Amino acid sequence: MDLCVVGLGKVGLPLAVQAASRGVRVRGCDISGLVVDQVNAGCEPFSGEFDLGRLVKEVVEAGSLTATTDTTSAVSASDAVIVVVPLLVDDEAKPEFRALDDATAAIGAGLQPGTLVSYETTMPVSTTRERLAPALAEASGLKPGEEFFLVHSPERVYSGRIFADLRRY
């Protein structure tokens, strides 16, 4: 199985590492070239997750995890995509969709028939159905539920204990 994890932050990178350590071929994507370079060098780009540094090094050296800023290409070579891009809110507590919309456009451009896309970001109710599915369909030319599959699975892990939470859930 080939997996693409979009967003290599405090949740996305440990999730990518966990999958890679279980034998899944993972392509991690991030908009930060610095994060991508650090991951590809086998280095932990941030602290706070126990054992992340050692595990990143192991899965990169094993060839199970690579990182890129080219989300579209990574998606086109993957069977499943997990999106862990944060949805920020502005000063008035209104969702700011720019980062999620940009990631969705890049994913849609590389989406292949039969791919599963899972958004693991906390979002307002109906965002997946009413905003993301149409955007993926428009960018890919594929029909949701027929030619690609889409789910929403809100985060249930906590920074600093993600590996333990992934094992538990």
PDB file of C-alpha atoms in Angstrom:
ATOM      1  CA  MET A   1       0.000   0.000   0.000  1.00  0.00           C
ATOM      2  CA  ASP A   2       1.149   3.515  -0.798  1.00  0.00           C
ATOM      3  CA  LEU A   3      -0.020   6.252   1.562  1.00  0.00           C
ATOM      4  CA  CYS A   4       0.267  10.010   1.220  1.00  0.00           C
ATOM      5  CA  VAL A   5       0.115  12.101   4.403  1.00  0.00           C
ATOM      6  CA  VAL A   6      -0.513  15.774   3.670  1.00  0.00           C
ATOM      7  CA  GLY A   7       0.713  17.973   6.515  1.00  0.00           C
ATOM      8  CA  LEU A   8       3.840  16.878   8.403  1.00  0.00           C
ATOM      9  CA  GLY A   9       3.154  18.742  11.621  1.00  0.00           C
ATOM     10  CA  LYS A  10       2.763  17.520  15.180  1.00  0.00           C
ATOM     11  CA  VAL A  11       0.024  15.046  14.202  1.00  0.00           C
ATOM     12  CA  GLY A  12       0.797  14.293  10.551  1.00  0.00           C
ATOM     13  CA  LEU A  13       4.467  13.359  10.919  1.00  0.00           C
ATOM     14  CA  PRO A  14       3.946  10.889  13.788  1.00  0.00           C
ATOM     15  CA  LEU A  15       1.039   9.378  11.846  1.00  0.00           C
ATOM     16  CA  ALA A  16       3.264   9.017   8.748  1.00  0.00           C
ATOM     17  CA  VAL A  17       6.053   7.486  10.834  1.00  0.00           C
ATOM     18  CA  GLN A  18       3.651   5.055  12.520  1.00  0.00           C
ATOM     19  CA  ALA A  19       2.350   3.836   9.144  1.00  0.00           C
ATOM     20  CA  ALA A  20       5.864   3.617   7.669  1.00  0.00           C
ATOM     21  CA  SER A  21       7.075   1.596  10.648  1.00  0.00           C
ATOM     22  CA  ARG A  22       4.272  -0.895   9.952  1.00  0.00           C
ATOM     23  CA  GLY A  23       5.391  -1.585   6.384  1.00  0.00           C
ATOM     24  CA  VAL A  24       3.356   1.017   4.501  1.00  0.00           C
ATOM     25  CA  ARG A  25       5.175   3.070   1.842  1.00  0.00           C
ATOM     26  CA  VAL A  26       4.542   6.692   2.915  1.00  0.00           C
ATOM     27  CA  ARG A  27       4.989   9.909   0.987  1.00  0.00           C
ATOM     28  CA  GLY A  28       4.751  12.838   3.363  1.00  0.00           C
ATOM     29  CA  CYS A  29       3.863  16.275   2.024  1.00  0.00           C
ATOM     30  CA  ASP A  30       4.315  19.689   3.542  1.00  0.00           C
ATOM     31  CA  ILE A  31       4.400  23.262   2.262  1.00  0.00           C
ATOM     32  CA  SER A  32       7.574  23.903   4.266  1.00  0.00           C
ATOM     33  CA  GLY A  33      10.721  23.043   2.356  1.00  0.00           C
ATOM     34  CA  LEU A  34      12.620  23.128   5.647  1.00  0.00           C
ATOM     35  CA  VAL A  35      10.364  20.453   7.191  1.00  0.00           C
ATOM     36  CA  VAL A  36      10.662  18.322   4.040  1.00  0.00           C
ATOM     37  CA  ASP A  37      14.458  18.631   4.030  1.00  0.00           C
ATOM     38  CA  GLN A  38      14.696  17.735   7.723  1.00  0.00           C
ATOM     39  CA  VAL A  39      12.452  14.691   7.327  1.00  0.00           C
ATOM     40  CA  ASN A  40      14.361  13.480   4.262  1.00  0.00           C
ATOM     41  CA  ALA A  41      17.579  13.848   6.261  1.00  0.00           C
ATOM     42  CA  GLY A  42      16.068  11.607   8.946  1.00  0.00           C
ATOM     43  CA  CYS A  43      15.832  14.442  11.432  1.00  0.00           C
ATOM     44  CA  GLU A  44      12.983  15.396  13.717  1.00  0.00           C
ATOM     45  CA  PRO A  45      11.779  18.888  12.624  1.00  0.00           C
ATOM     46  CA  PHE A  46      10.184  19.648  16.003  1.00  0.00           C
ATOM     47  CA  SER A  47      10.306  18.304  19.526  1.00  0.00           C
ATOM     48  CA  GLY A  48       7.562  17.148  21.820  1.00  0.00           C
ATOM     49  CA  GLU A  49       6.777  13.615  20.660  1.00  0.00           C
ATOM     50  CA  PHE A  50       8.628  10.865  22.526  1.00  0.00           C
ATOM     51  CA  ASP A  51      10.892   8.779  20.275  1.00  0.00           C
ATOM     52  CA  LEU A  52       9.930  10.638  17.081  1.00  0.00           C
ATOM     53  CA  GLY A  53      13.537  11.505  16.220  1.00  0.00           C
ATOM     54  CA  ARG A  54      14.715   7.896  16.379  1.00  0.00           C
ATOM     55  CA  LEU A  55      11.703   6.592  14.455  1.00  0.00           C
ATOM     56  CA  VAL A  56      11.946   9.236  11.699  1.00  0.00           C
ATOM     57  CA  LYS A  57      15.566   8.269  11.169  1.00  0.00           C
ATOM     58  CA  GLU A  58      14.714   4.545  11.037  1.00  0.00           C
ATOM     59  CA  VAL A  59      11.862   4.793   8.513  1.00  0.00           C
ATOM     60  CA  VAL A  60      13.727   7.251   6.274  1.00  0.00           C
ATOM     61  CA  GLU A  61      16.832   5.051   6.259  1.00  0.00           C
ATOM     62  CA  ALA A  62      14.634   2.029   5.468  1.00  0.00           C
ATOM     63  CA  GLY A  63      13.113   3.901   2.512  1.00  0.00           C
ATOM     64  CA  SER A  64       9.589   3.638   3.967  1.00  0.00           C
ATOM     65  CA  LEU A  65       9.122   7.408   4.343  1.00  0.00           C
ATOM     66  CA  THR A  66      10.040  10.203   1.973  1.00  0.00           C
ATOM     67  CA  ALA A  67       8.905  13.806   2.093  1.00  0.00           C
ATOM     68  CA  THR A  68       8.109  16.325  -0.626  1.00  0.00           C
ATOM     69  CA  THR A  69       6.541  19.722  -1.232  1.00  0.00           C
ATOM     70  CA  ASP A  70       4.920  18.307  -4.392  1.00  0.00           C
ATOM     71  CA  THR A  71       1.590  17.123  -3.026  1.00  0.00           C
ATOM     72  CA  THR A  72       0.042  16.524  -6.441  1.00  0.00           C
ATOM     73  CA  SER A  73       2.754  14.049  -7.501  1.00  0.00           C
ATOM     74  CA  ALA A  74       2.718  12.276  -4.144  1.00  0.00           C
ATOM     75  CA  VAL A  75      -1.070  11.873  -4.310  1.00  0.00           C
ATOM     76  CA  SER A  76      -0.930  10.553  -7.871  1.00  0.00           C
ATOM     77  CA  ALA A  77       1.338   7.703  -6.704  1.00  0.00           C
ATOM     78  CA  SER A  78      -0.744   6.778  -3.636  1.00  0.00           C
ATOM     79  CA  ASP A  79      -3.653   4.473  -2.864  1.00  0.00           C
ATOM     80  CA  ALA A  80      -4.832   6.527   0.102  1.00  0.00           C
ATOM     81  CA  VAL A  81      -4.378  10.110   1.294  1.00  0.00           C
ATOM     82  CA  ILE A  82      -4.639  11.326   4.879  1.00  0.00           C
ATOM     83  CA  VAL A  83      -5.001  15.079   5.201  1.00  0.00           C
ATOM     84  CA  VAL A  84      -3.795  16.583   8.469  1.00  0.00           C
ATOM     85  CA  VAL A  85      -3.779  20.259   7.523  1.00  0.00           C
ATOM     86  CA  PRO A  86      -5.037  22.477  10.345  1.00  0.00           C
ATOM     87  CA  LEU A  87      -8.159  24.549   9.978  1.00  0.00           C
ATOM     88  CA  LEU A  88      -7.405  27.811  11.726  1.00  0.00           C
ATOM     89  CA  VAL A  89      -9.924  30.320  13.008  1.00  0.00           C
ATOM     90  CA  ASP A  90      -9.697  34.090  12.773  1.00  0.00           C
ATOM     91  CA  ASP A  91     -10.126  36.674  15.542  1.00  0.00           C
ATOM     92  CA  GLU A  92     -13.906  36.295  15.285  1.00  0.00           C
ATOM     93  CA  ALA A  93     -13.727  32.462  15.551  1.00  0.00           C
ATOM     94  CA  LYS A  94     -14.611  32.036  11.867  1.00  0.00           C
ATOM     95  CA  PRO A  95     -12.833  29.193  10.047  1.00  0.00           C
ATOM     96  CA  GLU A  96     -10.001  30.242   7.758  1.00  0.00           C
ATOM     97  CA  PHE A  97     -10.055  27.656   4.957  1.00  0.00           C
ATOM     98  CA  ARG A  98      -7.152  28.938   2.831  1.00  0.00           C
ATOM     99  CA  ALA A  99      -4.594  26.264   3.831  1.00  0.00           C
ATOM    100  CA  LEU A 100      -7.149  23.452   3.658  1.00  0.00           C
ATOM    101  CA  ASP A 101      -8.478  24.676   0.307  1.00  0.00           C
ATOM    102  CA  ASP A 102      -4.942  24.921  -1.124  1.00  0.00           C
ATOM    103  CA  ALA A 103      -4.128  21.402   0.052  1.00  0.00           C
ATOM    104  CA  THR A 104      -7.420  20.120  -1.362  1.00  0.00           C
ATOM    105  CA  ALA A 105      -6.689  21.672  -4.768  1.00  0.00           C
ATOM    106  CA  ALA A 106      -3.249  20.012  -4.859  1.00  0.00           C
ATOM    107  CA  ILE A 107      -4.747  16.678  -3.796  1.00  0.00           C
ATOM    108  CA  GLY A 108      -7.506  16.906  -6.403  1.00  0.00           C
ATOM    109  CA  ALA A 109      -4.990  17.633  -9.145  1.00  0.00           C
ATOM    110  CA  GLY A 110      -3.239  14.331  -8.435  1.00  0.00           C
ATOM    111  CA  LEU A 111      -6.230  12.217  -7.471  1.00  0.00           C
ATOM    112  CA  GLN A 112      -6.487   8.860  -9.253  1.00  0.00           C
ATOM    113  CA  PRO A 113      -9.535   6.589  -9.609  1.00  0.00           C
ATOM    114  CA  GLY A 114     -10.048   4.354  -6.581  1.00  0.00           C
ATOM    115  CA  THR A 115      -8.108   6.537  -4.136  1.00  0.00           C
ATOM    116  CA  LEU A 116      -9.366   7.022  -0.576  1.00  0.00           C
ATOM    117  CA  VAL A 117      -9.030  10.528   0.886  1.00  0.00           C
ATOM    118  CA  SER A 118      -9.426  10.930   4.644  1.00  0.00           C
ATOM    119  CA  TYR A 119      -9.536  14.363   6.265  1.00  0.00           C
ATOM    120  CA  GLU A 120      -8.336  14.103   9.850  1.00  0.00           C
ATOM    121  CA  THR A 121      -8.798  17.731  10.745  1.00  0.00           C
ATOM    122  CA  THR A 122     -11.394  19.190  13.060  1.00  0.00           C
ATOM    123  CA  MET A 123     -13.890  21.030  10.829  1.00  0.00           C
ATOM    124  CA  PRO A 124     -17.423  22.395  10.947  1.00  0.00           C
ATOM    125  CA  VAL A 125     -20.220  19.906  10.286  1.00  0.00           C
ATOM    126  CA  SER A 126     -20.835  19.248   6.548  1.00  0.00           C
ATOM    127  CA  THR A 127     -17.474  20.688   5.431  1.00  0.00           C
ATOM    128  CA  THR A 128     -16.424  17.362   3.912  1.00  0.00           C
ATOM    129  CA  ARG A 129     -19.657  16.899   1.983  1.00  0.00           C
ATOM    130  CA  GLU A 130     -20.382  20.478   0.998  1.00  0.00           C
ATOM    131  CA  ARG A 131     -16.931  21.992   0.463  1.00  0.00           C
ATOM    132  CA  LEU A 132     -14.197  19.377   0.097  1.00  0.00           C
ATOM    133  CA  ALA A 133     -15.982  16.725  -2.000  1.00  0.00           C
ATOM    134  CA  PRO A 134     -17.011  19.237  -4.682  1.00  0.00           C
ATOM    135  CA  ALA A 135     -13.515  20.785  -4.699  1.00  0.00           C
ATOM    136  CA  LEU A 136     -11.849  17.383  -5.124  1.00  0.00           C
ATOM    137  CA  ALA A 137     -14.337  16.430  -7.853  1.00  0.00           C
ATOM    138  CA  GLU A 138     -13.762  19.673  -9.743  1.00  0.00           C
ATOM    139  CA  ALA A 139      -9.960  19.456  -9.530  1.00  0.00           C
ATOM    140  CA  SER A 140      -9.807  15.755 -10.441  1.00  0.00           C
ATOM    141  CA  GLY A 141     -12.736  15.298 -12.806  1.00  0.00           C
ATOM    142  CA  LEU A 142     -13.672  12.239 -10.718  1.00  0.00           C
ATOM    143  CA  LYS A 143     -16.987  11.481  -8.998  1.00  0.00           C
ATOM    144  CA  PRO A 144     -16.955  11.165  -5.204  1.00  0.00           C
ATOM    145  CA  GLY A 145     -18.312   7.858  -3.956  1.00  0.00           C
ATOM    146  CA  GLU A 146     -17.857   6.273  -7.378  1.00  0.00           C
ATOM    147  CA  GLU A 147     -14.389   7.093  -8.690  1.00  0.00           C
ATOM    148  CA  PHE A 148     -12.757   8.202  -5.444  1.00  0.00           C
ATOM    149  CA  PHE A 149     -13.739   7.768  -1.827  1.00  0.00           C
ATOM    150  CA  LEU A 150     -13.884  10.431   0.847  1.00  0.00           C
ATOM    151  CA  VAL A 151     -14.184  10.257   4.623  1.00  0.00           C
ATOM    152  CA  HIS A 152     -13.776  12.535   7.616  1.00  0.00           C
ATOM    153  CA  SER A 153     -12.156  11.216  10.768  1.00  0.00           C
ATOM    154  CA  PRO A 154     -11.575  13.952  13.330  1.00  0.00           C
ATOM    155  CA  GLU A 155      -8.326  13.856  15.260  1.00  0.00           C
ATOM    156  CA  ARG A 156      -8.441  11.777  18.397  1.00  0.00           C
ATOM    157  CA  VAL A 157      -4.799  12.046  19.348  1.00  0.00           C
ATOM    158  CA  TYR A 158      -2.950  14.480  21.564  1.00  0.00           C
ATOM    159  CA  SER A 159       0.415  16.045  20.879  1.00  0.00           C
ATOM    160  CA  GLY A 160       3.107  14.465  23.008  1.00  0.00           C
ATOM    161  CA  ARG A 161       1.398  11.071  23.155  1.00  0.00           C
ATOM    162  CA  ILE A 162       0.426  10.443  19.533  1.00  0.00           C
ATOM    163  CA  PHE A 163       2.140   7.055  19.192  1.00  0.00           C
ATOM    164  CA  ALA A 164       0.369   5.746  22.295  1.00  0.00           C
ATOM    165  CA  ASP A 165      -2.964   7.161  21.114  1.00  0.00           C
ATOM    166  CA  LEU A 166      -2.573   5.617  17.632  1.00  0.00           C
ATOM    167  CA  ARG A 167      -1.897   2.222  19.205  1.00  0.00           C
ATOM    168  CA  ARG A 168      -4.875   2.607  21.565  1.00  0.00           C
ATOM    169  CA  TYR A 169      -7.385   3.760  18.916  1.00  0.00           C
TER     170      TYR A 169
END
